[in-house]
Amino acid sequence: MGKIRIVHTADLHLDPPATKYREKKFERKADFLRGFERIVKFALEVKPDLFLVCGDLFDRVNPRNPPRMRVIRAFRALHNQGIRVFIIGGNHDMPRSMEEGLSPLAEIGATGYVEFFSEVKNFDYEVMDIDGLSVCISGASFNHRFNAEDDPLEIMKIPLNGDVNIAMLHYNLSPIRAPSIWANAPVIRETSIPRDLDYLALGHIHEHIELNVGKTKAVYPSSPERWSFLEENKEKGFIVAEIDGDTMDERRKIGINFVEIKEARPMKTISIKLTEQDKNPLEKILNTINAVNPPPEAILRLIIKGELSEKVLIR
């Protein structure tokens, strides 16, 4: 028996509103699309067996048509090379109500180029043969009806019908500490992960994290682009996982390679404190920025603190 090679990504957040960037809005939208297409290009070069997107492919349930078209073309290219693509919905691209209608992923799935695991109350799955191995790949999309105290794996059961078992989810995982903006979400407890699951492909936390839970390798791949200043100092990228089909010991041998996307747009925060003694506050601000010398392509955030007289502020 051989090996199973997987490209695992999540949290691509294609077509974000980006309204705060004003005239740079479409340039910022393009950053996210370039990140996605870099991963697709990589996959076309290395030709993995599986390409997994673990939630939040889109930043919202109603993305514009141009990014939808680019996504369909990218998945068609993977499909034409024999690369199986599986996707699940995340908290951003799964509808919350009847008014929001279907997820945009349903349209992507209808092309036949990908398998969209749309179920939110149970797992969809497929069993396939890869290099002489029976592989069970399963997934469940994000369920907005779950409460923060719910453990999805106490409600849903992961199918374990293969020699190798892989599951896709978009939730927090205990004991990983989630950022505050994602903290109020369902949490998978380590004790709920079934013993015979080999690889738990996760999305939701925009950081590369690996955790061994019994014989299971649980992995967040990171996001390919910085979504907010919470990720200012985080590396961005995706995962190439290689599962060894020959190992039959307590834990199946799984190699994890984090591929960094160095082209992700940098973010930089500069804090400046002004006082009444600053005769020319604007000059101090500009001098501080020049001293830090942030990359010209960076998104720069200035945090200006202190007290100035009304006269100085007006000037």
Tab-separated table of C-alpha atoms in Angstrom:
chain	number	residue	atom	x	y	z
A	1	MET	CA	0.000	0.000	0.000
A	2	GLY	CA	1.079	3.553	-0.692
A	3	LYS	CA	0.510	7.012	0.699
A	4	ILE	CA	-2.313	9.524	0.632
A	5	ARG	CA	-1.302	13.105	-0.090
A	6	ILE	CA	-3.626	15.921	0.964
A	7	VAL	CA	-3.642	19.670	0.422
A	8	HIS	CA	-5.631	21.122	3.332
A	9	THR	CA	-6.762	24.746	3.478
A	10	ALA	CA	-9.489	26.766	5.194
A	11	ASP	CA	-10.690	30.289	5.949
A	12	LEU	CA	-9.947	31.793	2.548
A	13	HIS	CA	-12.679	34.447	3.040
A	14	LEU	CA	-12.998	35.252	-0.649
A	15	ASP	CA	-14.805	38.465	-1.585
A	16	PRO	CA	-14.832	40.237	1.800
A	17	PRO	CA	-16.729	43.584	1.843
A	18	ALA	CA	-13.439	45.491	2.459
A	19	THR	CA	-15.358	48.791	2.567
A	20	LYS	CA	-13.007	50.296	5.164
A	21	TYR	CA	-10.248	50.330	2.531
A	22	ARG	CA	-12.241	52.825	0.435
A	23	GLU	CA	-10.607	53.281	-2.989
A	24	LYS	CA	-8.318	50.292	-2.241
A	25	LYS	CA	-11.336	48.013	-1.700
A	26	PHE	CA	-10.941	45.928	-4.841
A	27	GLU	CA	-7.194	45.702	-4.393
A	28	ARG	CA	-7.823	44.230	-0.949
A	29	LYS	CA	-10.412	41.800	-2.305
A	30	ALA	CA	-7.817	40.659	-4.851
A	31	ASP	CA	-5.395	39.745	-2.027
A	32	PHE	CA	-7.701	36.967	-0.854
A	33	LEU	CA	-8.307	35.619	-4.342
A	34	ARG	CA	-4.567	35.525	-5.063
A	35	GLY	CA	-4.012	33.485	-1.884
A	36	PHE	CA	-6.575	30.911	-3.009
A	37	GLU	CA	-5.166	30.696	-6.520
A	38	ARG	CA	-1.615	30.234	-5.188
A	39	ILE	CA	-2.791	27.129	-3.316
A	40	VAL	CA	-4.582	25.809	-6.401
A	41	LYS	CA	-1.465	26.386	-8.510
A	42	PHE	CA	0.620	24.496	-5.938
A	43	ALA	CA	-1.860	21.591	-5.984
A	44	LEU	CA	-1.786	21.436	-9.788
A	45	GLU	CA	1.992	21.112	-9.595
A	46	VAL	CA	2.220	18.436	-6.853
A	47	LYS	CA	-1.054	16.622	-7.766
A	48	PRO	CA	-2.296	15.479	-4.346
A	49	ASP	CA	-4.986	12.829	-4.019
A	50	LEU	CA	-7.295	15.129	-2.046
A	51	PHE	CA	-7.850	18.896	-1.861
A	52	LEU	CA	-9.780	19.852	1.310
A	53	VAL	CA	-11.389	23.240	2.005
A	54	CYS	CA	-12.550	23.260	5.639
A	55	GLY	CA	-15.001	26.144	5.720
A	56	ASP	CA	-15.253	29.860	4.912
A	57	LEU	CA	-14.186	29.593	1.294
A	58	PHE	CA	-16.264	32.772	0.892
A	59	ASP	CA	-16.488	35.582	3.427
A	60	ARG	CA	-20.291	35.829	3.052
A	61	VAL	CA	-23.279	33.954	1.671
A	62	ASN	CA	-23.724	36.343	-1.274
A	63	PRO	CA	-20.315	36.755	-2.944
A	64	ARG	CA	-20.144	38.601	-6.268
A	65	ASN	CA	-20.153	36.687	-9.536
A	66	PRO	CA	-16.503	37.369	-10.557
A	67	PRO	CA	-14.969	35.496	-7.593
A	68	ARG	CA	-17.520	32.686	-8.010
A	69	MET	CA	-16.386	32.298	-11.620
A	70	ARG	CA	-12.701	32.247	-10.633
A	71	VAL	CA	-13.397	29.591	-7.980
A	72	ILE	CA	-15.295	27.377	-10.424
A	73	ARG	CA	-12.493	27.659	-12.983
A	74	ALA	CA	-9.909	26.743	-10.323
A	75	PHE	CA	-11.857	23.702	-9.145
A	76	ARG	CA	-12.417	22.627	-12.754
A	77	ALA	CA	-8.652	22.680	-13.291
A	78	LEU	CA	-8.132	20.465	-10.219
A	79	HIS	CA	-10.919	18.114	-11.317
A	80	ASN	CA	-9.416	17.787	-14.798
A	81	GLN	CA	-6.144	16.630	-13.216
A	82	GLY	CA	-7.925	13.904	-11.235
A	83	ILE	CA	-7.602	15.703	-7.891
A	84	ARG	CA	-10.660	15.080	-5.703
A	85	VAL	CA	-11.921	18.284	-4.060
A	86	PHE	CA	-14.062	18.231	-0.906
A	87	ILE	CA	-15.484	21.367	0.730
A	88	ILE	CA	-17.565	22.201	3.797
A	89	GLY	CA	-19.267	25.444	4.787
A	90	GLY	CA	-18.060	27.635	7.636
A	91	ASN	CA	-19.772	30.197	9.825
A	92	HIS	CA	-19.309	32.883	7.123
A	93	ASP	CA	-20.613	31.057	4.042
A	94	MET	CA	-23.420	28.947	5.533
A	95	PRO	CA	-26.849	30.647	5.696
A	96	ARG	CA	-28.281	31.557	9.089
A	97	SER	CA	-31.905	31.802	7.970
A	98	MET	CA	-34.400	31.077	5.193
A	99	GLU	CA	-33.956	34.651	3.963
A	100	GLU	CA	-30.282	34.024	3.234
A	101	GLY	CA	-31.200	30.960	1.175
A	102	LEU	CA	-28.587	28.457	0.020
A	103	SER	CA	-24.873	28.606	0.675
A	104	PRO	CA	-22.878	29.756	-2.388
A	105	LEU	CA	-21.046	26.453	-1.980
A	106	ALA	CA	-24.177	24.648	-3.192
A	107	GLU	CA	-23.725	26.321	-6.586
A	108	ILE	CA	-20.037	25.305	-6.597
A	109	GLY	CA	-20.997	21.744	-5.709
A	110	ALA	CA	-23.593	21.617	-8.497
A	111	THR	CA	-20.816	21.981	-11.096
A	112	GLY	CA	-19.663	18.430	-10.366
A	113	TYR	CA	-16.056	19.561	-9.913
A	114	VAL	CA	-16.205	19.299	-6.108
A	115	GLU	CA	-18.059	17.373	-3.440
A	116	PHE	CA	-19.845	19.772	-1.076
A	117	PHE	CA	-20.669	18.210	2.291
A	118	SER	CA	-23.707	20.379	2.990
A	119	GLU	CA	-25.203	18.523	5.969
A	120	VAL	CA	-25.068	20.423	9.268
A	121	LYS	CA	-26.823	17.917	11.565
A	122	ASN	CA	-24.839	14.863	10.505
A	123	PHE	CA	-21.854	13.835	8.421
A	124	ASP	CA	-21.843	13.333	4.669
A	125	TYR	CA	-19.153	10.893	3.568
A	126	GLU	CA	-17.610	9.032	0.675
A	127	VAL	CA	-15.456	5.921	0.637
A	128	MET	CA	-12.909	5.666	-2.164
A	129	ASP	CA	-9.852	3.653	-3.130
A	130	ILE	CA	-6.542	5.521	-3.115
A	131	ASP	CA	-3.432	3.530	-3.988
A	132	GLY	CA	-4.904	0.299	-2.638
A	133	LEU	CA	-6.305	1.878	0.518
A	134	SER	CA	-9.952	2.235	1.441
A	135	VAL	CA	-10.279	5.905	2.451
A	136	CYS	CA	-13.375	7.296	4.166
A	137	ILE	CA	-13.591	11.095	3.827
A	138	SER	CA	-16.417	12.763	5.753
A	139	GLY	CA	-17.502	16.286	6.605
A	140	ALA	CA	-20.213	18.415	8.176
A	141	SER	CA	-20.787	22.100	7.482
A	142	PHE	CA	-21.069	24.702	10.244
A	143	ASN	CA	-24.380	24.600	12.097
A	144	HIS	CA	-25.534	28.029	13.302
A	145	ARG	CA	-28.117	26.348	15.542
A	146	PHE	CA	-25.476	24.801	17.769
A	147	ASN	CA	-24.923	26.724	20.998
A	148	ALA	CA	-21.516	27.723	22.338
A	149	GLU	CA	-21.721	25.006	24.992
A	150	ASP	CA	-22.498	22.281	22.423
A	151	ASP	CA	-19.901	19.715	21.398
A	152	PRO	CA	-20.678	18.857	17.744
A	153	LEU	CA	-19.185	15.373	18.113
A	154	GLU	CA	-21.536	14.551	20.959
A	155	ILE	CA	-24.409	15.283	18.570
A	156	MET	CA	-22.979	13.897	15.307
A	157	LYS	CA	-21.072	10.657	14.724
A	158	ILE	CA	-18.039	10.566	12.419
A	159	PRO	CA	-18.212	7.665	9.915
A	160	LEU	CA	-15.250	5.297	10.267
A	161	ASN	CA	-15.732	3.052	7.249
A	162	GLY	CA	-12.244	2.998	5.737
A	163	ASP	CA	-8.755	1.697	6.340
A	164	VAL	CA	-7.939	5.415	6.632
A	165	ASN	CA	-10.516	7.808	8.101
A	166	ILE	CA	-10.502	11.586	7.512
A	167	ALA	CA	-13.077	14.089	8.818
A	168	MET	CA	-13.614	17.794	8.013
A	169	LEU	CA	-15.102	20.290	10.505
A	170	HIS	CA	-15.209	24.054	11.105
A	171	TYR	CA	-15.308	24.561	14.873
A	172	ASN	CA	-13.116	25.352	17.845
A	173	LEU	CA	-11.146	22.496	19.359
A	174	SER	CA	-10.367	22.100	23.040
A	175	PRO	CA	-7.777	22.807	24.505
A	176	ILE	CA	-6.776	25.353	21.819
A	177	ARG	CA	-7.531	28.887	22.952
A	178	ALA	CA	-9.569	30.662	20.289
A	179	PRO	CA	-9.323	34.441	19.692
A	180	SER	CA	-12.050	36.388	21.467
A	181	ILE	CA	-14.050	37.065	18.288
A	182	TRP	CA	-14.328	33.287	17.653
A	183	ALA	CA	-14.583	32.188	21.282
A	184	ASN	CA	-18.386	32.120	21.426
A	185	ALA	CA	-18.710	29.069	19.183
A	186	PRO	CA	-19.209	25.309	19.654
A	187	VAL	CA	-16.139	23.461	20.928
A	188	ILE	CA	-15.050	19.919	20.062
A	189	ARG	CA	-13.729	18.182	23.173
A	190	GLU	CA	-10.728	15.897	22.820
A	191	THR	CA	-12.670	13.105	24.520
A	192	SER	CA	-15.280	13.214	21.719
A	193	ILE	CA	-12.831	12.439	18.904
A	194	PRO	CA	-13.204	8.760	17.967
A	195	ARG	CA	-10.168	6.568	18.461
A	196	ASP	CA	-10.073	5.262	14.881
A	197	LEU	CA	-10.067	8.690	13.209
A	198	ASP	CA	-6.702	9.292	11.542
A	199	TYR	CA	-6.875	12.926	10.394
A	200	LEU	CA	-9.179	15.693	11.628
A	201	ALA	CA	-9.034	18.519	9.072
A	202	LEU	CA	-10.198	21.696	10.769
A	203	GLY	CA	-11.004	25.288	9.930
A	204	HIS	CA	-12.166	28.358	11.903
A	205	ILE	CA	-8.977	29.427	13.717
A	206	HIS	CA	-6.716	31.404	11.347
A	207	GLU	CA	-3.481	29.918	12.622
A	208	HIS	CA	-1.407	26.825	11.902
A	209	ILE	CA	-1.951	24.469	14.855
A	210	GLU	CA	-1.303	20.733	15.173
A	211	LEU	CA	-2.512	18.523	18.003
A	212	ASN	CA	-2.213	14.795	18.639
A	213	VAL	CA	-5.378	13.425	20.245
A	214	GLY	CA	-4.817	9.719	20.832
A	215	LYS	CA	-4.014	8.339	17.378
A	216	THR	CA	-5.714	11.268	15.644
A	217	LYS	CA	-3.778	14.134	14.079
A	218	ALA	CA	-5.928	17.291	14.388
A	219	VAL	CA	-4.774	20.206	12.221
A	220	TYR	CA	-5.740	23.832	11.589
A	221	PRO	CA	-3.945	24.892	8.388
A	222	SER	CA	-4.001	28.700	8.971
A	223	SER	CA	-5.634	31.087	6.537
A	224	PRO	CA	-3.773	32.127	3.364
A	225	GLU	CA	-4.354	35.862	3.934
A	226	ARG	CA	-4.482	38.085	7.055
A	227	TRP	CA	-8.137	38.788	7.776
A	228	SER	CA	-7.627	41.259	10.653
A	229	PHE	CA	-4.961	42.814	12.866
A	230	LEU	CA	-5.365	39.858	15.245
A	231	GLU	CA	-3.188	38.047	12.686
A	232	GLU	CA	-0.591	40.797	12.295
A	233	ASN	CA	2.320	38.614	13.430
A	234	LYS	CA	1.021	35.228	12.238
A	235	GLU	CA	2.477	33.227	9.365
A	236	LYS	CA	-0.027	32.503	6.610
A	237	GLY	CA	-0.198	29.376	4.485
A	238	PHE	CA	-1.691	25.909	4.090
A	239	ILE	CA	-0.953	22.255	4.846
A	240	VAL	CA	0.353	19.361	2.802
A	241	ALA	CA	-0.323	16.153	4.738
A	242	GLU	CA	0.959	12.720	3.801
A	243	ILE	CA	-0.683	9.684	5.379
A	244	ASP	CA	1.356	6.470	5.310
A	245	GLY	CA	-0.893	3.556	4.419
A	246	ASP	CA	1.614	0.900	5.514
A	247	THR	CA	1.969	1.835	9.179
A	248	MET	CA	-0.230	-0.285	11.425
A	249	ASP	CA	1.031	0.769	14.859
A	250	GLU	CA	-0.891	2.681	17.536
A	251	ARG	CA	-0.766	5.936	15.559
A	252	ARG	CA	-0.650	5.973	11.778
A	253	LYS	CA	2.348	7.888	10.465
A	254	ILE	CA	1.199	11.268	9.142
A	255	GLY	CA	3.657	13.831	7.845
A	256	ILE	CA	2.610	17.490	8.120
A	257	ASN	CA	4.263	20.201	6.049
A	258	PHE	CA	3.192	23.823	6.527
A	259	VAL	CA	3.668	25.766	3.285
A	260	GLU	CA	4.007	29.469	4.034
A	261	ILE	CA	2.479	32.036	1.685
A	262	LYS	CA	5.056	34.795	1.959
A	263	GLU	CA	3.064	37.035	-0.402
A	264	ALA	CA	0.243	37.477	2.144
A	265	ARG	CA	-0.150	41.216	2.675
A	266	PRO	CA	1.681	42.343	5.833
A	267	MET	CA	-0.012	44.338	8.577
A	268	LYS	CA	1.755	46.712	10.930
A	269	THR	CA	0.581	48.584	14.005
A	270	ILE	CA	2.456	51.699	15.197
A	271	SER	CA	1.544	53.255	18.539
A	272	ILE	CA	2.424	56.909	19.157
A	273	LYS	CA	1.949	58.922	22.332
A	274	LEU	CA	1.589	62.666	22.003
A	275	THR	CA	1.999	65.225	24.801
A	276	GLU	CA	1.584	68.969	25.208
A	277	GLN	CA	5.352	69.281	24.800
A	278	ASP	CA	5.126	68.112	21.189
A	279	LYS	CA	5.230	71.367	19.261
A	280	ASN	CA	4.544	69.674	15.943
A	281	PRO	CA	2.490	66.475	16.484
A	282	LEU	CA	2.158	65.726	12.776
A	283	GLU	CA	5.928	65.843	12.316
A	284	LYS	CA	6.363	63.437	15.256
A	285	ILE	CA	3.857	61.022	13.735
A	286	LEU	CA	5.584	61.065	10.338
A	287	ASN	CA	9.043	60.718	11.881
A	288	THR	CA	7.885	57.730	13.943
A	289	ILE	CA	6.454	56.021	10.861
A	290	ASN	CA	9.648	56.670	8.886
A	291	ALA	CA	11.769	55.285	11.739
A	292	VAL	CA	9.749	52.042	11.781
A	293	ASN	CA	9.915	51.907	7.961
A	294	PRO	CA	7.014	49.499	7.330
A	295	PRO	CA	6.885	47.681	3.964
A	296	PRO	CA	5.250	49.928	1.350
A	297	GLU	CA	2.619	47.251	0.601
A	298	ALA	CA	1.640	46.864	4.274
A	299	ILE	CA	-1.705	47.804	5.769
A	300	LEU	CA	-0.670	50.335	8.394
A	301	ARG	CA	-2.614	51.029	11.577
A	302	LEU	CA	-1.785	54.091	13.677
A	303	ILE	CA	-2.825	54.169	17.327
A	304	ILE	CA	-2.374	57.721	18.595
A	305	LYS	CA	-2.744	58.364	22.316
A	306	GLY	CA	-2.222	61.287	24.649
A	307	GLU	CA	-3.694	64.715	25.407
A	308	LEU	CA	-3.366	67.852	23.290
A	309	SER	CA	-4.905	71.247	23.621
A	310	GLU	CA	-7.761	72.187	21.302
A	311	LYS	CA	-5.518	74.834	19.750
A	312	VAL	CA	-2.891	72.251	18.782
A	313	LEU	CA	-5.513	69.819	17.471
A	314	ILE	CA	-7.029	72.493	15.225
A	315	ARG	CA	-3.621	73.459	13.865
